[in-house]
XYZ file of N, CA, C and O in Angstrom:
732
model
N 7.710 -8.609 8.510
C 6.539 -8.169 9.232
C 6.700 -8.571 10.683
O 7.188 -9.640 10.986
N 6.249 -7.709 11.527
C 6.316 -8.046 12.944
C 5.285 -9.124 13.251
O 4.261 -9.248 12.594
N 5.592 -9.914 14.264
C 4.644 -10.945 14.667
C 3.343 -10.325 15.144
O 2.293 -10.937 15.048
N 3.412 -9.103 15.641
C 2.206 -8.451 16.135
C 1.243 -8.132 15.004
O 0.052 -8.004 15.241
N 1.719 -8.042 13.766
C 0.831 -7.747 12.643
C 0.146 -8.994 12.113
O -0.987 -8.925 11.649
N 0.794 -10.141 12.140
C 0.220 -11.339 11.534
C -1.032 -11.813 12.247
O -1.987 -12.217 11.600
N -1.064 -11.757 13.557
C -2.232 -12.239 14.283
C -3.504 -11.483 13.909
O -4.514 -12.104 13.573
N -3.490 -10.130 13.899
C -4.722 -9.439 13.487
C -5.059 -9.675 12.011
O -6.227 -9.728 11.656
N -4.050 -9.842 11.156
C -4.321 -10.129 9.746
C -5.077 -11.439 9.626
O -6.011 -11.571 8.833
N -4.691 -12.414 10.407
C -5.338 -13.722 10.360
C -6.801 -13.667 10.796
O -7.581 -14.549 10.435
N -7.178 -12.632 11.551
C -8.545 -12.537 12.082
C -9.479 -11.669 11.242
O -10.682 -11.652 11.495
N -8.963 -10.941 10.265
C -9.827 -10.020 9.516
C -10.451 -10.721 8.309
O -9.946 -11.717 7.820
N -11.561 -10.153 7.848
C -12.269 -10.727 6.709
C -11.605 -10.292 5.401
O -10.570 -9.621 5.412
N -12.202 -10.687 4.274
C -11.625 -10.372 2.973
C -11.448 -8.875 2.768
O -10.405 -8.424 2.305
N -12.485 -8.125 3.096
C -12.400 -6.673 2.906
C -11.297 -6.080 3.772
O -10.546 -5.225 3.328
N -11.220 -6.535 4.991
C -10.181 -6.038 5.881
C -8.790 -6.385 5.380
O -7.878 -5.564 5.431
N -8.622 -7.613 4.892
C -7.314 -8.026 4.379
C -6.920 -7.204 3.159
O -5.777 -6.726 3.054
N -7.867 -7.021 2.244
C -7.576 -6.216 1.059
C -7.276 -4.768 1.457
O -6.354 -4.147 0.916
N -8.042 -4.229 2.404
C -7.805 -2.852 2.855
C -6.443 -2.722 3.519
O -5.722 -1.735 3.285
N -6.061 -3.696 4.331
C -4.753 -3.653 4.985
C -3.628 -3.668 3.963
O -2.682 -2.879 4.038
N -3.714 -4.567 2.980
C -2.687 -4.655 1.945
C -2.636 -3.384 1.113
O -1.551 -2.836 0.857
N -3.801 -2.899 0.691
C -3.838 -1.663 -0.106
C -3.271 -0.479 0.665
O -2.590 0.375 0.095
N -3.549 -0.413 1.952
C -3.037 0.690 2.764
C -1.510 0.669 2.800
O -0.864 1.714 2.674
N -0.923 -0.523 2.949
C 0.543 -0.631 2.923
C 1.086 -0.184 1.574
O 2.053 0.588 1.493
N 0.470 -0.673 0.511
C 0.899 -0.305 -0.837
C 0.725 1.194 -1.070
O 1.617 1.864 -1.595
N -0.399 1.726 -0.633
C -0.703 3.155 -0.788
C 0.353 4.023 -0.105
O 0.801 5.023 -0.662
N 0.758 3.634 1.085
C 1.759 4.424 1.809
C 3.113 4.408 1.113
O 3.903 5.338 1.279
N 3.389 3.381 0.326
C 4.693 3.249 -0.345
C 4.706 3.816 -1.760
O 5.766 3.858 -2.400
N 3.571 4.263 -2.275
C 3.505 4.782 -3.646
C 4.490 5.907 -3.954
O 4.974 5.991 -5.080
N 4.827 6.803 -3.009
C 5.775 7.864 -3.360
C 7.115 7.337 -3.883
O 7.835 8.054 -4.571
N 7.425 6.097 -3.600
C 8.673 5.524 -4.095
C 8.637 5.285 -5.596
O 9.675 5.068 -6.214
N 7.447 5.339 -6.181
C 7.308 5.201 -7.627
C 7.146 6.555 -8.298
O 6.843 6.637 -9.476
N 7.381 7.613 -7.546
C 7.300 8.961 -8.096
C 5.970 9.609 -7.786
O 5.009 8.960 -7.400
N 5.943 10.910 -7.959
C 4.744 11.705 -7.721
C 4.439 12.496 -8.975
O 5.317 12.756 -9.784
N 3.195 12.900 -9.142
C 2.858 13.717 -10.300
C 3.732 14.965 -10.333
O 4.146 15.425 -9.279
N 4.090 15.499 -11.443
C 3.620 15.142 -12.775
C 4.416 14.015 -13.432
O 3.984 13.459 -14.427
N 5.577 13.670 -12.931
C 6.408 12.666 -13.594
C 6.107 11.241 -13.167
O 6.432 10.299 -13.877
N 5.527 11.062 -12.002
C 5.309 9.722 -11.474
C 3.853 9.327 -11.508
O 3.043 9.898 -12.234
N 3.530 8.353 -10.697
C 2.169 7.846 -10.633
C 1.307 8.731 -9.743
O 1.784 9.270 -8.747
N 0.020 8.875 -10.076
C -0.858 9.743 -9.285
C -1.178 9.153 -7.922
O -1.176 7.935 -7.739
N -1.462 10.024 -6.968
C -1.827 9.585 -5.618
C -3.075 8.709 -5.614
O -3.237 7.874 -4.734
N -3.948 8.914 -6.587
C -5.198 8.145 -6.613
C -5.097 6.886 -7.474
O -6.106 6.313 -7.863
N -3.890 6.430 -7.733
C -3.672 5.238 -8.562
C -4.492 4.053 -8.071
O -5.039 3.295 -8.870
N -4.576 3.881 -6.772
C -5.253 2.718 -6.204
C -6.749 2.924 -5.995
O -7.431 2.023 -5.493
N -7.266 4.072 -6.375
C -8.689 4.365 -6.147
C -9.620 3.271 -6.689
O -10.563 2.879 -5.996
N -9.381 2.744 -7.898
C -10.283 1.679 -8.364
C -10.288 0.463 -7.428
O -11.326 -0.180 -7.241
N -9.144 0.160 -6.840
C -9.084 -0.975 -5.924
C -9.747 -0.647 -4.587
O -10.403 -1.509 -3.983
N -9.605 0.596 -4.127
C -10.299 1.002 -2.901
C -11.817 0.913 -3.101
O -12.542 0.458 -2.211
N -12.284 1.350 -4.279
C -13.725 1.230 -4.563
C -14.152 -0.232 -4.547
O -15.221 -0.568 -4.044
N -13.310 -1.076 -5.104
C -13.602 -2.508 -5.130
C -13.722 -3.054 -3.708
O -14.627 -3.842 -3.413
N -12.823 -2.652 -2.829
C -12.888 -3.094 -1.433
C -14.204 -2.636 -0.813
O -14.887 -3.412 -0.149
N -14.569 -1.396 -1.048
C -15.823 -0.868 -0.490
C -17.033 -1.627 -1.030
O -18.044 -1.752 -0.337
N -16.895 -2.158 -2.248
C -18.002 -2.868 -2.886
C -17.928 -4.384 -2.665
O -18.635 -5.141 -3.312
N -17.052 -4.817 -1.779
C -16.977 -6.235 -1.453
C -16.332 -7.109 -2.502
O -16.636 -8.289 -2.603
N -15.449 -6.540 -3.306
C -14.696 -7.330 -4.273
C -15.207 -7.255 -5.688
O -14.670 -7.933 -6.572
N -16.212 -6.433 -5.929
C -16.776 -6.322 -7.272
C -15.714 -5.878 -8.279
O -15.019 -4.895 -8.057
N -15.577 -6.625 -9.343
C -14.646 -6.317 -10.447
C -13.184 -6.281 -10.009
O -12.367 -5.591 -10.627
N -12.835 -7.000 -8.950
C -11.456 -7.003 -8.446
C -10.448 -7.337 -9.538
O -9.458 -6.642 -9.714
N -10.678 -8.409 -10.271
C -9.716 -8.880 -11.266
C -9.461 -7.810 -12.320
O -8.301 -7.517 -12.646
N -10.520 -7.214 -12.851
C -10.361 -6.202 -13.901
C -9.703 -4.931 -13.369
O -8.829 -4.355 -14.021
N -10.123 -4.501 -12.194
C -9.551 -3.273 -11.628
C -8.081 -3.467 -11.270
O -7.261 -2.573 -11.476
N -7.732 -4.637 -10.747
C -6.344 -4.939 -10.433
C -5.503 -4.941 -11.702
O -4.401 -4.373 -11.733
N -6.023 -5.533 -12.760
C -5.299 -5.555 -14.039
C -5.064 -4.132 -14.549
O -3.982 -3.828 -15.071
N -6.046 -3.260 -14.394
C -5.894 -1.872 -14.829
C -4.811 -1.137 -14.060
O -4.000 -0.399 -14.645
N -4.767 -1.328 -12.750
C -3.744 -0.676 -11.931
C -2.364 -1.231 -12.285
O -1.396 -0.481 -12.437
N -2.276 -2.546 -12.429
C -0.989 -3.147 -12.801
C -0.501 -2.614 -14.147
O 0.698 -2.364 -14.322
N -1.407 -2.447 -15.095
C -1.027 -1.931 -16.416
C -0.477 -0.510 -16.307
O 0.516 -0.173 -16.969
N -1.093 0.321 -15.471
C -0.592 1.701 -15.301
C 0.802 1.716 -14.689
O 1.658 2.502 -15.098
N 1.050 0.849 -13.716
C 2.377 0.765 -13.097
C 3.386 0.245 -14.114
O 4.506 0.769 -14.217
N 3.015 -0.765 -14.892
C 3.919 -1.309 -15.909
C 4.235 -0.260 -16.971
O 5.390 -0.135 -17.400
N 3.228 0.503 -17.397
C 3.461 1.565 -18.378
C 4.434 2.605 -17.847
O 5.313 3.079 -18.569
N 4.281 2.971 -16.574
C 5.187 3.954 -15.970
C 6.601 3.395 -15.890
O 7.579 4.111 -16.151
N 6.735 2.121 -15.547
C 8.059 1.501 -15.470
C 8.688 1.419 -16.852
O 9.890 1.675 -17.014
N 7.886 1.085 -17.882
C 8.397 1.033 -19.254
C 8.860 2.408 -19.716
O 9.903 2.543 -20.358
N 8.096 3.437 -19.369
C 8.476 4.798 -19.736
C 9.780 5.195 -19.058
O 10.645 5.833 -19.661
N 9.940 4.799 -17.804
C 11.171 5.105 -17.076
C 12.351 4.359 -17.699
O 13.437 4.914 -17.849
N 12.124 3.092 -18.071
C 13.187 2.312 -18.712
C 13.590 2.934 -20.043
O 14.764 2.970 -20.386
N 12.608 3.423 -20.804
C 12.891 4.050 -22.090
C 13.697 5.335 -21.916
O 14.455 5.715 -22.802
N 13.556 5.955 -20.759
C 14.304 7.177 -20.467
C 15.604 6.878 -19.759
O 16.048 7.636 -18.913
N 16.212 5.758 -20.075
C 17.498 5.334 -19.501
C 17.407 5.091 -17.996
O 18.378 5.241 -17.276
N 16.202 4.746 -17.513
C 16.057 4.389 -16.103
C 16.193 5.546 -15.144
O 16.424 5.350 -13.964
N 16.007 6.751 -15.621
C 16.176 7.904 -14.748
C 14.873 8.393 -14.134
O 14.885 9.245 -13.279
N 13.755 7.871 -14.606
C 12.472 8.353 -14.110
C 12.164 7.825 -12.724
O 12.790 6.888 -12.245
N 11.161 8.412 -12.071
C 10.812 8.005 -10.730
C 10.321 6.568 -10.637
O 10.474 5.940 -9.603
N 9.730 6.037 -11.705
C 9.235 4.669 -11.628
C 10.380 3.667 -11.600
O 10.186 2.509 -11.308
N 11.588 4.120 -11.899
C 12.763 3.244 -11.823
C 13.468 3.502 -10.509
O 14.662 3.712 -10.456
N 12.732 3.482 -9.424
C 13.208 3.907 -8.118
C 14.144 2.919 -7.440
O 14.231 2.899 -6.228
N 14.824 2.117 -8.222
C 15.804 1.205 -7.667
C 15.180 0.098 -6.853
O 14.009 -0.257 -7.042
N 15.954 -0.458 -5.929
C 15.481 -1.618 -5.166
C 14.214 -1.369 -4.357
O 13.359 -2.248 -4.269
N 14.064 -0.193 -3.774
C 12.847 0.044 -2.989
C 11.635 0.186 -3.903
O 10.539 -0.244 -3.556
N 11.827 0.764 -5.078
C 10.740 0.827 -6.054
C 10.333 -0.560 -6.512
O 9.148 -0.850 -6.701
N 11.314 -1.439 -6.664
C 11.016 -2.814 -7.048
C 10.189 -3.516 -5.971
O 9.287 -4.302 -6.289
N 10.478 -3.227 -4.716
C 9.694 -3.822 -3.625
C 8.235 -3.381 -3.744
O 7.320 -4.199 -3.588
N 8.015 -2.118 -4.055
C 6.643 -1.611 -4.178
C 5.944 -2.275 -5.362
O 4.786 -2.705 -5.248
N 6.632 -2.387 -6.494
C 6.031 -3.064 -7.647
C 5.746 -4.537 -7.317
O 4.730 -5.089 -7.737
N 6.629 -5.167 -6.548
C 6.408 -6.554 -6.139
C 5.186 -6.690 -5.227
O 4.483 -7.705 -5.264
N 4.933 -5.663 -4.409
C 3.745 -5.688 -3.550
C 2.488 -5.778 -4.410
O 1.577 -6.556 -4.117
N 2.449 -4.982 -5.469
C 1.296 -4.990 -6.363
C 1.228 -6.311 -7.128
O 0.154 -6.891 -7.288
N 2.369 -6.795 -7.571
C 2.399 -8.065 -8.312
C 1.911 -9.225 -7.454
O 1.356 -10.197 -7.975
N 2.102 -9.145 -6.152
C 1.700 -10.222 -5.242
C 0.196 -10.254 -4.975
O -0.302 -11.219 -4.395
N -0.515 -9.229 -5.405
C -1.968 -9.196 -5.165
C -2.639 -10.372 -5.861
O -2.362 -10.644 -7.031
N -3.516 -11.071 -5.150
C -4.198 -12.203 -5.786
C -5.193 -11.712 -6.835
O -5.844 -10.689 -6.650
N -5.288 -12.429 -7.930
C -6.214 -12.000 -8.964
C -7.661 -12.348 -8.622
O -8.562 -11.784 -9.200
N -7.846 -13.207 -7.651
C -9.197 -13.524 -7.208
C -9.474 -12.941 -5.833
O -8.565 -12.670 -5.063
N -10.746 -12.734 -5.545
C -11.190 -12.173 -4.252
C -11.497 -13.333 -3.319
O -12.621 -13.828 -3.251
N -10.467 -13.804 -2.629
C -10.600 -14.966 -1.749
C -9.865 -14.663 -0.455
O -8.739 -14.172 -0.464
N -10.498 -14.953 0.670
C -9.999 -14.559 1.985
C -8.578 -14.970 2.293
O -7.754 -14.143 2.687
N -8.246 -16.244 2.127
C -6.901 -16.715 2.477
C -5.838 -16.038 1.618
O -4.785 -15.626 2.125
N -6.119 -15.906 0.327
C -5.152 -15.260 -0.565
C -4.993 -13.781 -0.233
O -3.877 -13.241 -0.262
N -6.089 -13.115 0.102
C -6.015 -11.703 0.465
C -5.278 -11.511 1.787
O -4.503 -10.565 1.940
N -5.493 -12.414 2.746
C -4.768 -12.325 4.016
C -3.269 -12.570 3.803
O -2.430 -11.896 4.407
N -2.930 -13.510 2.935
C -1.513 -13.749 2.623
C -0.900 -12.502 1.992
O 0.223 -12.100 2.327
N -1.645 -11.860 1.090
C -1.163 -10.635 0.459
C -0.991 -9.525 1.495
O -0.006 -8.783 1.458
N -1.919 -9.431 2.433
C -1.796 -8.421 3.488
C -0.516 -8.643 4.286
O 0.189 -7.683 4.632
N -0.194 -9.886 4.585
C 1.051 -10.188 5.297
C 2.279 -9.807 4.489
O 3.227 -9.225 5.013
N 2.262 -10.126 3.198
C 3.376 -9.762 2.304
C 3.553 -8.248 2.269
O 4.674 -7.735 2.379
N 2.443 -7.535 2.117
C 2.526 -6.071 2.017
C 2.982 -5.441 3.330
O 3.755 -4.477 3.317
N 2.520 -5.966 4.456
C 2.950 -5.425 5.751
C 4.454 -5.594 5.916
O 5.160 -4.662 6.324
N 4.957 -6.774 5.583
C 6.404 -7.026 5.698
C 7.191 -6.158 4.731
O 8.223 -5.579 5.093
N 6.706 -6.042 3.499
C 7.413 -5.246 2.491
C 7.428 -3.764 2.862
O 8.459 -3.090 2.712
N 6.304 -3.245 3.344
C 6.251 -1.833 3.727
C 7.215 -1.541 4.869
O 7.918 -0.530 4.869
N 7.252 -2.435 5.828
C 8.186 -2.253 6.943
C 9.634 -2.327 6.450
O 10.475 -1.529 6.859
N 9.906 -3.252 5.535
C 11.247 -3.377 4.948
C 11.652 -2.089 4.235
O 12.775 -1.599 4.395
N 10.739 -1.532 3.457
C 11.022 -0.281 2.740
C 11.376 0.822 3.729
O 12.356 1.552 3.535
N 10.603 0.930 4.795
C 10.858 1.977 5.786
C 12.178 1.750 6.517
O 12.878 2.712 6.844
N 12.525 0.499 6.748
C 13.835 0.187 7.351
C 14.961 0.596 6.400
O 15.952 1.193 6.814
N 14.821 0.279 5.130
C 15.850 0.620 4.130
C 16.044 2.119 3.989
O 17.136 2.583 3.674
N 14.962 2.860 4.208
C 15.039 4.316 4.024
C 15.462 5.057 5.286
O 15.453 6.279 5.304
N 15.820 4.344 6.307
C 16.318 5.038 7.482
C 16.005 4.383 8.801
O 16.581 4.724 9.824
N 15.053 3.441 8.795
C 14.750 2.752 10.042
C 14.335 3.705 11.144
O 13.746 4.760 10.899
N 14.647 3.355 12.366
C 14.355 4.209 13.522
C 12.937 4.715 13.549
O 11.988 3.944 13.380
N 12.769 6.040 13.722
C 11.427 6.611 13.820
C 10.572 6.391 12.572
O 9.359 6.242 12.674
N 11.211 6.327 11.398
C 10.463 6.102 10.163
C 9.811 4.710 10.185
O 8.619 4.564 9.930
N 10.582 3.701 10.517
C 10.054 2.337 10.597
C 9.079 2.189 11.763
O 8.049 1.502 11.641
N 9.373 2.840 12.882
C 8.458 2.791 14.027
C 7.107 3.388 13.655
O 6.057 2.868 14.051
N 7.125 4.485 12.904
C 5.883 5.113 12.466
C 5.086 4.204 11.546
O 3.858 4.119 11.651
N 5.786 3.499 10.657
C 5.094 2.558 9.771
C 4.475 1.421 10.574
O 3.326 1.048 10.345
N 5.205 0.904 11.529
C 4.667 -0.178 12.354
C 3.447 0.314 13.150
O 2.452 -0.402 13.278
N 3.513 1.536 13.647
C 2.380 2.112 14.382
C 1.164 2.257 13.460
O 0.033 1.918 13.838
N 1.388 2.744 12.228
C 0.270 2.898 11.290
C -0.341 1.534 10.946
O -1.565 1.394 10.869
N 0.507 0.527 10.751
C -0.021 -0.810 10.480
C -0.893 -1.295 11.634
O -1.981 -1.836 11.420
N -0.411 -1.098 12.846
C -1.178 -1.535 14.022
C -2.499 -0.786 14.121
O -3.539 -1.391 14.419
N -2.480 0.539 13.866
C -3.719 1.320 13.921
C -4.738 0.786 12.924
O -5.916 0.624 13.246
N -4.283 0.546 11.714
C -5.187 0.073 10.667
C -5.722 -1.311 10.999
O -6.924 -1.567 10.889
N -4.844 -2.200 11.431
C -5.295 -3.559 11.761
C -6.250 -3.554 12.952
O -7.232 -4.307 12.960
N -5.989 -2.708 13.941
C -6.909 -2.602 15.072
C -8.274 -2.107 14.611
O -9.313 -2.632 15.013
N -8.268 -1.098 13.764
C -9.533 -0.577 13.259
C -10.290 -1.647 12.482
O -11.480 -1.860 12.694
N -9.579 -2.349 11.594
C -10.236 -3.352 10.762
C -10.727 -4.543 11.583
O -11.765 -5.141 11.256
N -10.008 -4.893 12.637
C -10.422 -6.013 13.489
C -11.634 -5.637 14.346
O -12.513 -6.460 14.574
N -11.675 -4.376 14.786
C -12.767 -3.923 15.650
C -14.030 -3.583 14.880
O -15.127 -3.728 15.382
N -13.851 -3.088 13.679
C -14.990 -2.649 12.873
C -14.738 -3.076 11.434
O -13.967 -2.432 10.739
N -15.349 -4.151 10.984
C -15.118 -4.603 9.613
C -15.299 -3.469 8.610
O -16.142 -2.595 8.795
N -14.495 -3.493 7.587
C -14.482 -2.416 6.592
C -15.871 -2.137 6.030
O -16.219 -0.999 5.760
N -16.673 -3.168 5.860
C -18.004 -2.972 5.296
C -18.899 -2.170 6.229
O -19.682 -1.350 5.787
N -18.764 -2.399 7.519
C -19.651 -1.760 8.480
C -19.249 -0.324 8.766
O -20.094 0.549 8.918
N -17.981 -0.059 8.876
C -17.542 1.244 9.343
C -17.025 2.150 8.237
O -16.758 3.308 8.476
N -16.875 1.645 7.052
C -16.312 2.446 5.987
C -14.797 2.442 6.064
O -14.200 1.961 7.026
N -14.185 2.960 5.039
C -12.731 2.913 4.918
C -12.046 4.230 5.257
O -10.831 4.315 5.219
N -12.815 5.244 5.592
C -12.225 6.574 5.813
C -11.064 6.576 6.807
O -10.014 7.126 6.501
N -11.183 5.989 7.985
C -10.041 6.018 8.915
C -8.801 5.313 8.352
O -7.678 5.761 8.574
N -8.999 4.228 7.623
C -7.873 3.526 7.009
C -7.198 4.431 5.983
O -5.965 4.546 5.945
N -8.006 5.088 5.166
C -7.469 5.994 4.147
C -6.746 7.183 4.776
O -5.719 7.634 4.262
N -7.272 7.683 5.883
C -6.628 8.823 6.551
C -5.267 8.447 7.113
O -4.294 9.195 6.955
N -5.174 7.294 7.748
C -3.889 6.842 8.297
C -2.908 6.583 7.155
O -1.731 6.937 7.232
N -3.411 6.000 6.089
C -2.564 5.710 4.936
C -2.051 6.999 4.296
O -0.871 7.093 3.921
N -2.922 7.986 4.161
C -2.503 9.265 3.574
C -1.424 9.932 4.421
O -0.479 10.518 3.882
N -1.553 9.837 5.735
C -0.521 10.382 6.627
C 0.822 9.711 6.346
O 1.853 10.370 6.210
N 0.826 8.403 6.237
C 2.062 7.672 5.956
C 2.640 8.007 4.596
O 3.861 8.090 4.428
N 1.762 8.177 3.613
C 2.222 8.555 2.269
C 2.891 9.928 2.303
O 3.934 10.134 1.674
N 2.325 10.871 3.052
C 2.939 12.206 3.164
C 4.315 12.123 3.819
O 5.258 12.787 3.385
N 4.437 11.303 4.854
C 5.732 11.136 5.525
C 6.758 10.565 4.558
O 7.875 11.074 4.445
N 6.389 9.515 3.850
C 7.337 8.893 2.930
C 7.668 9.815 1.765
O 8.815 9.866 1.314
N 6.686 10.575 1.285
C 6.960 11.531 0.213
C 7.986 12.569 0.673
O 8.883 12.944 -0.078
N 7.892 13.014 1.915
C 8.867 13.977 2.442
C 10.257 13.350 2.510
O 11.254 14.009 2.179
N 10.338 12.092 2.909
C 11.633 11.405 2.964
C 12.225 11.293 1.564
O 13.403 11.569 1.350
N 11.410 10.889 0.605
C 11.872 10.744 -0.777
C 12.318 12.095 -1.331
O 13.356 12.196 -1.980
N 11.558 13.133 -1.054
C 11.906 14.472 -1.519
C 13.227 14.944 -0.908
O 14.085 15.486 -1.615
N 13.381 14.725 0.381
C 14.606 15.134 1.063
C 15.808 14.390 0.476
O 16.850 14.978 0.232
N 15.650 13.099 0.222
C 16.736 12.314 -0.374
C 17.039 12.792 -1.792
O 18.195 12.796 -2.210
N 16.007 13.189 -2.511
C 16.188 13.683 -3.879
C 16.963 14.996 -3.913
O 17.676 15.274 -4.883
N 16.833 15.775 -2.876
C 17.566 17.053 -2.797
C 18.972 16.848 -2.230
O 19.742 17.802 -2.109
N 19.267 15.598 -1.843
C 20.592 15.308 -1.296
C 20.760 15.706 0.142
O 21.867 15.811 0.642
N 19.645 15.935 0.829
C 19.726 16.357 2.241
C 19.987 15.195 3.135
O 19.771 14.074 2.864
């Protein structure tokens, strides 16, 4: 993670930290596959709702999302590791991002998770080509952190964070698709 990301992470509240981490994870989901064979784009929706609700049912919703990712990975393993959920080292980084999520809704733990996810997302983008791809990820992280620092997630809603995240997910999905075609 860039040093420029850690300072704003340290200043945001629990909702902001969870939103920042989820946004990083959300942008990297295409590495675990896309429907119909992979995980759905709305996989993290229960966690986004939890963030909007100030942490309500975080533990249960997190467990549900983790179970869906584990089921997809098990299915890929059963298919001789050829499925999208067996996306190699970069897929493992994405699964590790989710595994690092704290099971409790506590500010320091959520901020630590946001830092882990920011670093992991940047690492994934570097591994997939660096340059403009990684620069774009760093820019999206900065946009989200600036938004969350200026307007707490509870006050302003999560729409701008989700929009920036969706843009990043589309970019990464295009990269994954291009690599899948051997381009």
